Structures are given as structure tokens and as C-alpha cells.
């Protein structure tokens, strides 16, 4: 699928760019001032956040594309509901903006009903358009993990469960959600030119100090040892984010496989 290939290529390219940034920060000359070093680390935080946001938007296209060959009646309910609502409005014609009580011609309802029945056995790819896509995809900025979870719920996938399962398997760090939230909030503070560096109730002079404190908090909270430097800890967050999107796509593929088995059993 084209969108998945594009997404894979994008992730590979950005991982290399961000890894290069981490190496630059790690090898900063001693003559750099504390302020200059902190500015580089701030840029690194923004770069990793941008990777999260871009992947959030791109993966939606990947997931949506995976359902193109599914018949409309077999789509996940939340998606099927959006598609049927589009058909209903389309078949209602000029009556689309009216309430049910305002429609005084029964033929309008007949058109809506017949329109849905005519299309339910057809593939999504035969009817998908920008209006339907716009009703499914969430293009809002500054996305959180909860927004990703909400989107995937439309496809009957619980991202909380996906993350927790992979934490239990040792593929994700137990602090993933916490640190993603940290990256998002700190990026917002940087974007709004908030010079104050704050985590919980503490104020820090630099992001090096702040992240060193964060690692101590996570070490105590999750009873694990964290030995990363500040730049390496942020780079690790990049790889954690990357893994989450890999696990998301794998979950969709498995869900589609099971759905197809179920559909074949019912035919």
C-alpha cells in the first residue's frame, strides 16, 4: 500500500536526522555556553515532538487505506456510521439540512434507505472521497496520545492496551506515556517562548537539569535504572514513539486478518 510505504520511508529518514542531532548535542565543544547548549536541547525536543505529530497524522492515512478493500457493511461501526451518514445526506439532496419533522415527503426517506442498501456490499474504495476521509481522519494540531487512542477506537483498537501489552513484553519503557506527555508540554512551552522551564512544581535553569530530574522521578516511580544522558533520553523517546506506530500498524493488520476470517465464515 502506497501510504504505508511512504510512511515507512518517512520514518527511516527522520530517525536518521534526529539521531544525527543527538550526536551533535553529545559532542558539543566545551567552549559552548550553557545557554547555547540548552538552545540545542530545546531544538531537539521540538524535533522529536514534530516527529510525533507528523506520524500521528500520517498513520491515519495508512490505517484508512487498509480498509479500502473492505465492504462498507463490514467496516468497523464508527467508520461505517460516518459513511452511511454521508450517503444519507447525499441522497437527501436539498433536504439534507432539514430536521426529520421538516421533511414532508416520504420519498426522501425511501431514497436514503435505498441508497444505503445499494452500497453496503460495495467496497469502501468505490465510494471514498475527501468528504468521507475528512469525517474520519483527525487533522487537529498538537495531538496527544489520548487523541490517537480515540482515533484508533473507531477501528476497534485500544491503544492503551497495545502500549501496556508491549510494556509488559519489554518492548516499550514503562514511562512511555509520561515522557510523551512531557515532550508535548515542553514543546508547547518552547513554542510559546516560555523561558521558565518547569516540571511538576520545580523550576530549572536548563533542560539538561530538568531531564536529569525527570529520569530520577521515573527511576523511583517505576523502580528501574535509567542511565541516559539528557540528549540520549530524548533520542530514546524517538525510538519509543517509532515502536508505538509499528505496534499500531501490526495491530491493525492482525485485526483485519481476524475480520476477514470472520467474514469468510459468515459467507
PDB file of C-alpha atoms in Angstrom:
ATOM      1  CA  UNK A   1       0.000   0.000   0.000  1.00  0.00           C
ATOM      2  CA  UNK A   2       1.418   3.358  -1.057  1.00  0.00           C
ATOM      3  CA  UNK A   3       0.665   5.322   2.102  1.00  0.00           C
ATOM      4  CA  UNK A   4       2.330   2.645   4.246  1.00  0.00           C
ATOM      5  CA  UNK A   5       5.444   2.617   2.041  1.00  0.00           C
ATOM      6  CA  UNK A   6       5.612   6.411   2.196  1.00  0.00           C
ATOM      7  CA  UNK A   7       5.188   6.288   5.971  1.00  0.00           C
ATOM      8  CA  UNK A   8       7.993   3.741   6.344  1.00  0.00           C
ATOM      9  CA  UNK A   9      10.337   5.836   4.201  1.00  0.00           C
ATOM     10  CA  UNK A  10       9.459   8.981   6.128  1.00  0.00           C
ATOM     11  CA  UNK A  11      10.156   7.337   9.476  1.00  0.00           C
ATOM     12  CA  UNK A  12      13.519   5.999   8.310  1.00  0.00           C
ATOM     13  CA  UNK A  13      14.600   9.415   7.042  1.00  0.00           C
ATOM     14  CA  UNK A  14      13.510  11.275  10.186  1.00  0.00           C
ATOM     15  CA  UNK A  15      15.086   8.734  12.546  1.00  0.00           C
ATOM     16  CA  UNK A  16      18.423   9.319  10.831  1.00  0.00           C
ATOM     17  CA  UNK A  17      18.042  13.106  11.073  1.00  0.00           C
ATOM     18  CA  UNK A  18      17.160  13.010  14.761  1.00  0.00           C
ATOM     19  CA  UNK A  19      19.949  10.556  15.574  1.00  0.00           C
ATOM     20  CA  UNK A  20      22.380  12.960  13.903  1.00  0.00           C
ATOM     21  CA  UNK A  21      21.026  15.774  16.072  1.00  0.00           C
ATOM     22  CA  UNK A  22      21.634  13.668  19.187  1.00  0.00           C
ATOM     23  CA  UNK A  23      25.247  13.050  18.156  1.00  0.00           C
ATOM     24  CA  UNK A  24      25.790  16.773  17.593  1.00  0.00           C
ATOM     25  CA  UNK A  25      24.497  17.620  21.070  1.00  0.00           C
ATOM     26  CA  UNK A  26      26.531  14.843  22.687  1.00  0.00           C
ATOM     27  CA  UNK A  27      29.730  16.115  21.059  1.00  0.00           C
ATOM     28  CA  UNK A  28      29.256  19.838  21.687  1.00  0.00           C
ATOM     29  CA  UNK A  29      32.571  21.645  22.254  1.00  0.00           C
ATOM     30  CA  UNK A  30      33.329  22.737  25.804  1.00  0.00           C
ATOM     31  CA  UNK A  31      33.501  26.371  24.693  1.00  0.00           C
ATOM     32  CA  UNK A  32      29.753  26.336  24.043  1.00  0.00           C
ATOM     33  CA  UNK A  33      27.969  28.335  26.720  1.00  0.00           C
ATOM     34  CA  UNK A  34      25.309  26.757  28.916  1.00  0.00           C
ATOM     35  CA  UNK A  35      22.728  28.869  27.087  1.00  0.00           C
ATOM     36  CA  UNK A  36      23.880  27.638  23.665  1.00  0.00           C
ATOM     37  CA  UNK A  37      23.773  24.019  24.775  1.00  0.00           C
ATOM     38  CA  UNK A  38      20.296  24.486  26.204  1.00  0.00           C
ATOM     39  CA  UNK A  39      19.055  26.047  22.963  1.00  0.00           C
ATOM     40  CA  UNK A  40      20.235  22.974  21.066  1.00  0.00           C
ATOM     41  CA  UNK A  41      18.460  20.673  23.504  1.00  0.00           C
ATOM     42  CA  UNK A  42      15.274  22.748  23.177  1.00  0.00           C
ATOM     43  CA  UNK A  43      15.502  22.331  19.399  1.00  0.00           C
ATOM     44  CA  UNK A  44      15.909  18.597  19.890  1.00  0.00           C
ATOM     45  CA  UNK A  45      12.735  18.425  21.998  1.00  0.00           C
ATOM     46  CA  UNK A  46      10.820  20.314  19.293  1.00  0.00           C
ATOM     47  CA  UNK A  47      12.223  17.995  16.605  1.00  0.00           C
ATOM     48  CA  UNK A  48      11.088  14.846  18.426  1.00  0.00           C
ATOM     49  CA  UNK A  49       7.673  16.404  19.052  1.00  0.00           C
ATOM     50  CA  UNK A  50       7.375  17.222  15.329  1.00  0.00           C
ATOM     51  CA  UNK A  51       8.110  13.567  14.577  1.00  0.00           C
ATOM     52  CA  UNK A  52       5.291  12.503  16.914  1.00  0.00           C
ATOM     53  CA  UNK A  53       2.795  14.930  15.372  1.00  0.00           C
ATOM     54  CA  UNK A  54       3.685  14.060  11.790  1.00  0.00           C
ATOM     55  CA  UNK A  55       3.484  10.308  12.476  1.00  0.00           C
ATOM     56  CA  UNK A  56       0.130  10.839  14.187  1.00  0.00           C
ATOM     57  CA  UNK A  57      -1.304  12.380  11.019  1.00  0.00           C
ATOM     58  CA  UNK A  58       0.412  10.058   8.554  1.00  0.00           C
ATOM     59  CA  UNK A  59      -0.542   6.818  10.290  1.00  0.00           C
ATOM     60  CA  UNK A  60      -4.225   7.721   9.974  1.00  0.00           C
ATOM     61  CA  UNK A  61      -3.866   7.630   6.190  1.00  0.00           C
ATOM     62  CA  UNK A  62      -2.188   4.218   6.498  1.00  0.00           C
ATOM     63  CA  UNK A  63      -4.960   2.790   8.681  1.00  0.00           C
ATOM     64  CA  UNK A  64      -7.717   4.209   6.478  1.00  0.00           C
ATOM     65  CA  UNK A  65      -6.086   2.761   3.358  1.00  0.00           C
ATOM     66  CA  UNK A  66      -6.015  -0.713   4.909  1.00  0.00           C
ATOM     67  CA  UNK A  67      -9.833  -0.744   4.883  1.00  0.00           C
ATOM     68  CA  UNK A  68     -10.218   0.264   1.222  1.00  0.00           C
ATOM     69  CA  UNK A  69     -10.981  -3.321   0.157  1.00  0.00           C
ATOM     70  CA  UNK A  70     -13.500  -3.904   2.923  1.00  0.00           C
ATOM     71  CA  UNK A  71     -17.196  -3.914   2.058  1.00  0.00           C
ATOM     72  CA  UNK A  72     -18.992  -0.978   3.635  1.00  0.00           C
ATOM     73  CA  UNK A  73     -21.296  -3.183   5.698  1.00  0.00           C
ATOM     74  CA  UNK A  74     -18.250  -4.885   7.261  1.00  0.00           C
ATOM     75  CA  UNK A  75     -16.441  -1.699   8.274  1.00  0.00           C
ATOM     76  CA  UNK A  76     -15.944  -1.026  11.997  1.00  0.00           C
ATOM     77  CA  UNK A  77     -19.180   0.504  13.305  1.00  0.00           C
ATOM     78  CA  UNK A  78     -17.802   4.005  13.930  1.00  0.00           C
ATOM     79  CA  UNK A  79     -16.434   4.234  10.378  1.00  0.00           C
ATOM     80  CA  UNK A  80     -19.494   2.613   8.811  1.00  0.00           C
ATOM     81  CA  UNK A  81     -21.653   5.103  10.691  1.00  0.00           C
ATOM     82  CA  UNK A  82     -19.753   8.052   9.188  1.00  0.00           C
ATOM     83  CA  UNK A  83     -20.013   6.576   5.684  1.00  0.00           C
ATOM     84  CA  UNK A  84     -23.739   5.912   5.992  1.00  0.00           C
ATOM     85  CA  UNK A  85     -24.324   9.423   7.309  1.00  0.00           C
ATOM     86  CA  UNK A  86     -22.565  10.765   4.230  1.00  0.00           C
ATOM     87  CA  UNK A  87     -24.771   8.626   1.955  1.00  0.00           C
ATOM     88  CA  UNK A  88     -27.879   9.737   3.842  1.00  0.00           C
ATOM     89  CA  UNK A  89     -27.052  13.419   3.401  1.00  0.00           C
ATOM     90  CA  UNK A  90     -26.144  12.879  -0.242  1.00  0.00           C
ATOM     91  CA  UNK A  91     -29.407  11.064  -1.023  1.00  0.00           C
ATOM     92  CA  UNK A  92     -31.440  13.622   0.917  1.00  0.00           C
ATOM     93  CA  UNK A  93     -30.405  16.270  -1.595  1.00  0.00           C
ATOM     94  CA  UNK A  94     -31.761  19.712  -0.761  1.00  0.00           C
ATOM     95  CA  UNK A  95     -33.457  18.222   2.308  1.00  0.00           C
ATOM     96  CA  UNK A  96     -30.097  17.409   3.911  1.00  0.00           C
ATOM     97  CA  UNK A  97     -30.140  20.441   6.193  1.00  0.00           C
ATOM     98  CA  UNK A  98     -33.699  19.841   7.412  1.00  0.00           C
ATOM     99  CA  UNK A  99     -34.791  18.065  10.578  1.00  0.00           C
ATOM    100  CA  UNK A 100     -36.879  14.896  10.215  1.00  0.00           C
ATOM    101  CA  UNK A 101     -40.024  16.799  11.221  1.00  0.00           C
ATOM    102  CA  UNK A 102     -39.443  19.323   8.454  1.00  0.00           C
ATOM    103  CA  UNK A 103     -39.349  16.676   5.700  1.00  0.00           C
ATOM    104  CA  UNK A 104     -42.884  16.180   4.409  1.00  0.00           C
ATOM    105  CA  UNK A 105     -42.206  13.794   1.537  1.00  0.00           C
ATOM    106  CA  UNK A 106     -41.776  10.081   2.288  1.00  0.00           C
ATOM    107  CA  UNK A 107     -39.823   9.565  -0.941  1.00  0.00           C
ATOM    108  CA  UNK A 108     -36.849  11.345   0.677  1.00  0.00           C
ATOM    109  CA  UNK A 109     -36.587   8.556   3.250  1.00  0.00           C
ATOM    110  CA  UNK A 110     -37.007   5.930   0.530  1.00  0.00           C
ATOM    111  CA  UNK A 111     -34.059   7.422  -1.373  1.00  0.00           C
ATOM    112  CA  UNK A 112     -31.908   7.392   1.755  1.00  0.00           C
ATOM    113  CA  UNK A 113     -32.806   3.785   2.574  1.00  0.00           C
ATOM    114  CA  UNK A 114     -32.322   2.501  -0.970  1.00  0.00           C
ATOM    115  CA  UNK A 115     -29.053   4.417  -1.296  1.00  0.00           C
ATOM    116  CA  UNK A 116     -27.607   2.717   1.765  1.00  0.00           C
ATOM    117  CA  UNK A 117     -28.847  -0.731   0.708  1.00  0.00           C
ATOM    118  CA  UNK A 118     -27.362  -0.295  -2.776  1.00  0.00           C
ATOM    119  CA  UNK A 119     -23.899   0.474  -1.446  1.00  0.00           C
ATOM    120  CA  UNK A 120     -23.471  -1.698   1.655  1.00  0.00           C
ATOM    121  CA  UNK A 121     -21.982  -4.634  -0.302  1.00  0.00           C
ATOM    122  CA  UNK A 122     -19.601  -2.446  -2.279  1.00  0.00           C
ATOM    123  CA  UNK A 123     -16.015  -1.748  -1.272  1.00  0.00           C
ATOM    124  CA  UNK A 124     -15.092   1.419   0.559  1.00  0.00           C
ATOM    125  CA  UNK A 125     -12.648   2.246  -2.257  1.00  0.00           C
ATOM    126  CA  UNK A 126     -15.588   2.562  -4.664  1.00  0.00           C
ATOM    127  CA  UNK A 127     -17.111   5.403  -2.675  1.00  0.00           C
ATOM    128  CA  UNK A 128     -14.359   7.021  -0.660  1.00  0.00           C
ATOM    129  CA  UNK A 129     -13.870  10.732  -1.296  1.00  0.00           C
ATOM    130  CA  UNK A 130     -12.406  13.729   0.501  1.00  0.00           C
ATOM    131  CA  UNK A 131     -15.631  14.388   2.416  1.00  0.00           C
ATOM    132  CA  UNK A 132     -15.709  10.863   3.851  1.00  0.00           C
ATOM    133  CA  UNK A 133     -11.974  10.944   4.615  1.00  0.00           C
ATOM    134  CA  UNK A 134     -12.305  14.305   6.338  1.00  0.00           C
ATOM    135  CA  UNK A 135     -15.047  12.907   8.572  1.00  0.00           C
ATOM    136  CA  UNK A 136     -12.798  10.010   9.641  1.00  0.00           C
ATOM    137  CA  UNK A 137      -9.293  11.500   9.862  1.00  0.00           C
ATOM    138  CA  UNK A 138      -8.375  13.820  12.720  1.00  0.00           C
ATOM    139  CA  UNK A 139      -6.120  16.556  11.365  1.00  0.00           C
ATOM    140  CA  UNK A 140      -6.045  18.704  14.506  1.00  0.00           C
ATOM    141  CA  UNK A 141      -2.695  20.026  15.658  1.00  0.00           C
ATOM    142  CA  UNK A 142      -0.868  19.401  18.925  1.00  0.00           C
ATOM    143  CA  UNK A 143      -2.157  15.801  19.211  1.00  0.00           C
ATOM    144  CA  UNK A 144      -1.950  13.824  22.433  1.00  0.00           C
ATOM    145  CA  UNK A 145      -1.764  10.088  22.983  1.00  0.00           C
ATOM    146  CA  UNK A 146      -5.425  10.168  24.035  1.00  0.00           C
ATOM    147  CA  UNK A 147      -6.373  11.602  20.643  1.00  0.00           C
ATOM    148  CA  UNK A 148      -4.516   8.755  18.960  1.00  0.00           C
ATOM    149  CA  UNK A 149      -6.357   6.331  21.216  1.00  0.00           C
ATOM    150  CA  UNK A 150      -9.703   7.947  20.330  1.00  0.00           C
ATOM    151  CA  UNK A 151      -8.973   7.670  16.600  1.00  0.00           C
ATOM    152  CA  UNK A 152      -7.985   4.015  16.851  1.00  0.00           C
ATOM    153  CA  UNK A 153     -11.115   3.243  18.885  1.00  0.00           C
ATOM    154  CA  UNK A 154     -13.003   3.972  15.644  1.00  0.00           C
ATOM    155  CA  UNK A 155     -11.248   0.892  14.254  1.00  0.00           C
ATOM    156  CA  UNK A 156     -11.880  -1.163  17.421  1.00  0.00           C
ATOM    157  CA  UNK A 157      -8.268  -0.977  18.588  1.00  0.00           C
ATOM    158  CA  UNK A 158      -7.388   0.112  22.115  1.00  0.00           C
ATOM    159  CA  UNK A 159      -4.006   1.842  22.093  1.00  0.00           C
ATOM    160  CA  UNK A 160      -3.809   1.819  25.897  1.00  0.00           C
ATOM    161  CA  UNK A 161      -3.941  -1.961  25.701  1.00  0.00           C
ATOM    162  CA  UNK A 162      -1.428  -2.091  22.829  1.00  0.00           C
ATOM    163  CA  UNK A 163       1.052   0.035  24.789  1.00  0.00           C
ATOM    164  CA  UNK A 164       0.565  -1.828  28.065  1.00  0.00           C
ATOM    165  CA  UNK A 165       0.986  -5.213  26.377  1.00  0.00           C
ATOM    166  CA  UNK A 166       4.261  -4.090  24.835  1.00  0.00           C
ATOM    167  CA  UNK A 167       5.439  -2.617  28.129  1.00  0.00           C
ATOM    168  CA  UNK A 168       4.776  -5.984  29.756  1.00  0.00           C
ATOM    169  CA  UNK A 169       6.688  -7.712  26.939  1.00  0.00           C
ATOM    170  CA  UNK A 170       9.631  -5.360  27.472  1.00  0.00           C
ATOM    171  CA  UNK A 171       9.370  -3.654  24.069  1.00  0.00           C
ATOM    172  CA  UNK A 172       8.341  -0.266  25.479  1.00  0.00           C
ATOM    173  CA  UNK A 173       9.531   1.623  28.543  1.00  0.00           C
ATOM    174  CA  UNK A 174       7.010   1.845  31.408  1.00  0.00           C
ATOM    175  CA  UNK A 175       7.367   5.636  31.363  1.00  0.00           C
ATOM    176  CA  UNK A 176       6.428   5.975  27.664  1.00  0.00           C
ATOM    177  CA  UNK A 177       3.102   7.778  28.204  1.00  0.00           C
ATOM    178  CA  UNK A 178       4.571  10.010  30.909  1.00  0.00           C
ATOM    179  CA  UNK A 179       7.541  11.076  28.829  1.00  0.00           C
ATOM    180  CA  UNK A 180       5.460  11.616  25.677  1.00  0.00           C
ATOM    181  CA  UNK A 181       3.257  13.937  27.725  1.00  0.00           C
ATOM    182  CA  UNK A 182       6.423  15.683  28.951  1.00  0.00           C
ATOM    183  CA  UNK A 183       7.685  16.162  25.370  1.00  0.00           C
ATOM    184  CA  UNK A 184       4.324  17.592  24.242  1.00  0.00           C
ATOM    185  CA  UNK A 185       4.019  20.018  27.160  1.00  0.00           C
ATOM    186  CA  UNK A 186       7.626  21.195  26.937  1.00  0.00           C
ATOM    187  CA  UNK A 187       7.364  21.713  23.193  1.00  0.00           C
ATOM    188  CA  UNK A 188       4.283  23.861  23.778  1.00  0.00           C
ATOM    189  CA  UNK A 189       6.167  25.898  26.378  1.00  0.00           C
ATOM    190  CA  UNK A 190       9.083  26.362  23.958  1.00  0.00           C
ATOM    191  CA  UNK A 191       6.755  27.276  21.076  1.00  0.00           C
ATOM    192  CA  UNK A 192       5.093  29.941  23.241  1.00  0.00           C
ATOM    193  CA  UNK A 193       8.545  31.287  24.168  1.00  0.00           C
ATOM    194  CA  UNK A 194       8.060  30.469  27.812  1.00  0.00           C
ATOM    195  CA  UNK A 195      11.538  30.939  29.262  1.00  0.00           C
ATOM    196  CA  UNK A 196      10.588  29.200  32.502  1.00  0.00           C
ATOM    197  CA  UNK A 197      11.489  25.503  32.495  1.00  0.00           C
ATOM    198  CA  UNK A 198       9.105  23.690  34.804  1.00  0.00           C
ATOM    199  CA  UNK A 199       8.315  20.096  35.620  1.00  0.00           C
ATOM    200  CA  UNK A 200       5.668  19.422  38.264  1.00  0.00           C
ATOM    201  CA  UNK A 201       6.358  22.136  40.851  1.00  0.00           C
ATOM    202  CA  UNK A 202      10.081  22.541  40.207  1.00  0.00           C
ATOM    203  CA  UNK A 203      11.815  25.249  38.179  1.00  0.00           C
ATOM    204  CA  UNK A 204      15.069  24.511  36.318  1.00  0.00           C
ATOM    205  CA  UNK A 205      17.786  26.628  34.730  1.00  0.00           C
ATOM    206  CA  UNK A 206      18.284  24.345  31.728  1.00  0.00           C
ATOM    207  CA  UNK A 207      16.623  21.379  30.064  1.00  0.00           C
ATOM    208  CA  UNK A 208      19.680  19.325  30.937  1.00  0.00           C
ATOM    209  CA  UNK A 209      18.837  19.827  34.630  1.00  0.00           C
ATOM    210  CA  UNK A 210      15.129  19.255  34.015  1.00  0.00           C
ATOM    211  CA  UNK A 211      15.558  15.969  32.148  1.00  0.00           C
ATOM    212  CA  UNK A 212      18.099  14.706  34.670  1.00  0.00           C
ATOM    213  CA  UNK A 213      15.419  15.280  37.311  1.00  0.00           C
ATOM    214  CA  UNK A 214      12.769  13.577  35.161  1.00  0.00           C
ATOM    215  CA  UNK A 215      14.928  10.453  34.878  1.00  0.00           C
ATOM    216  CA  UNK A 216      15.252  10.341  38.669  1.00  0.00           C
ATOM    217  CA  UNK A 217      11.477  10.669  39.065  1.00  0.00           C
ATOM    218  CA  UNK A 218      10.831   7.851  36.580  1.00  0.00           C
ATOM    219  CA  UNK A 219      13.503   5.671  38.181  1.00  0.00           C
ATOM    220  CA  UNK A 220      11.743   5.944  41.537  1.00  0.00           C
ATOM    221  CA  UNK A 221       8.205   5.710  40.138  1.00  0.00           C
ATOM    222  CA  UNK A 222       8.840   2.614  38.022  1.00  0.00           C
ATOM    223  CA  UNK A 223      11.629   1.068  40.103  1.00  0.00           C
ATOM    224  CA  UNK A 224      14.055   0.920  37.182  1.00  0.00           C
ATOM    225  CA  UNK A 225      17.530   2.251  36.484  1.00  0.00           C
ATOM    226  CA  UNK A 226      17.830   4.953  33.800  1.00  0.00           C
ATOM    227  CA  UNK A 227      21.379   5.832  32.751  1.00  0.00           C
ATOM    228  CA  UNK A 228      20.700   8.033  29.713  1.00  0.00           C
ATOM    229  CA  UNK A 229      22.170  11.498  29.279  1.00  0.00           C
ATOM    230  CA  UNK A 230      19.559  14.181  28.530  1.00  0.00           C
ATOM    231  CA  UNK A 231      20.094  14.059  24.719  1.00  0.00           C
ATOM    232  CA  UNK A 232      20.127  10.249  24.709  1.00  0.00           C
ATOM    233  CA  UNK A 233      16.947  10.125  26.780  1.00  0.00           C
ATOM    234  CA  UNK A 234      15.159  12.317  24.238  1.00  0.00           C
ATOM    235  CA  UNK A 235      16.574  10.212  21.392  1.00  0.00           C
ATOM    236  CA  UNK A 236      15.275   7.110  23.171  1.00  0.00           C
ATOM    237  CA  UNK A 237      11.843   8.742  23.184  1.00  0.00           C
ATOM    238  CA  UNK A 238      12.067   8.980  19.396  1.00  0.00           C
ATOM    239  CA  UNK A 239      12.607   5.225  19.147  1.00  0.00           C
ATOM    240  CA  UNK A 240       9.801   4.590  21.646  1.00  0.00           C
ATOM    241  CA  UNK A 241       7.425   6.684  19.535  1.00  0.00           C
ATOM    242  CA  UNK A 242       8.567   4.857  16.420  1.00  0.00           C
ATOM    243  CA  UNK A 243       7.901   1.466  18.015  1.00  0.00           C
ATOM    244  CA  UNK A 244       4.399   2.521  19.056  1.00  0.00           C
ATOM    245  CA  UNK A 245       3.466   3.271  15.449  1.00  0.00           C
ATOM    246  CA  UNK A 246       4.938  -0.066  14.378  1.00  0.00           C
ATOM    247  CA  UNK A 247       2.828  -1.850  17.003  1.00  0.00           C
ATOM    248  CA  UNK A 248      -0.234   0.147  15.927  1.00  0.00           C
ATOM    249  CA  UNK A 249       0.093  -0.959  12.300  1.00  0.00           C
ATOM    250  CA  UNK A 250       0.720  -4.559  13.368  1.00  0.00           C
ATOM    251  CA  UNK A 251      -2.459  -4.422  15.492  1.00  0.00           C
ATOM    252  CA  UNK A 252      -4.471  -3.143  12.524  1.00  0.00           C
ATOM    253  CA  UNK A 253      -3.091  -5.895  10.280  1.00  0.00           C
ATOM    254  CA  UNK A 254      -3.995  -8.554  12.851  1.00  0.00           C
ATOM    255  CA  UNK A 255      -7.467  -7.061  13.304  1.00  0.00           C
ATOM    256  CA  UNK A 256      -8.031  -7.040   9.548  1.00  0.00           C
ATOM    257  CA  UNK A 257      -6.875 -10.664   9.307  1.00  0.00           C
ATOM    258  CA  UNK A 258      -9.323 -11.763  12.021  1.00  0.00           C
ATOM    259  CA  UNK A 259     -12.133  -9.710  10.474  1.00  0.00           C
ATOM    260  CA  UNK A 260     -11.568 -11.356   7.095  1.00  0.00           C
ATOM    261  CA  UNK A 261     -11.662 -14.820   8.677  1.00  0.00           C
ATOM    262  CA  UNK A 262     -14.936 -13.906  10.371  1.00  0.00           C
ATOM    263  CA  UNK A 263     -16.397 -12.504   7.139  1.00  0.00           C
ATOM    264  CA  UNK A 264     -15.442 -15.659   5.215  1.00  0.00           C
ATOM    265  CA  UNK A 265     -17.017 -17.851   7.900  1.00  0.00           C
ATOM    266  CA  UNK A 266     -20.275 -15.926   7.523  1.00  0.00           C
ATOM    267  CA  UNK A 267     -20.356 -16.225   3.728  1.00  0.00           C
TER     268      UNK A 267
END
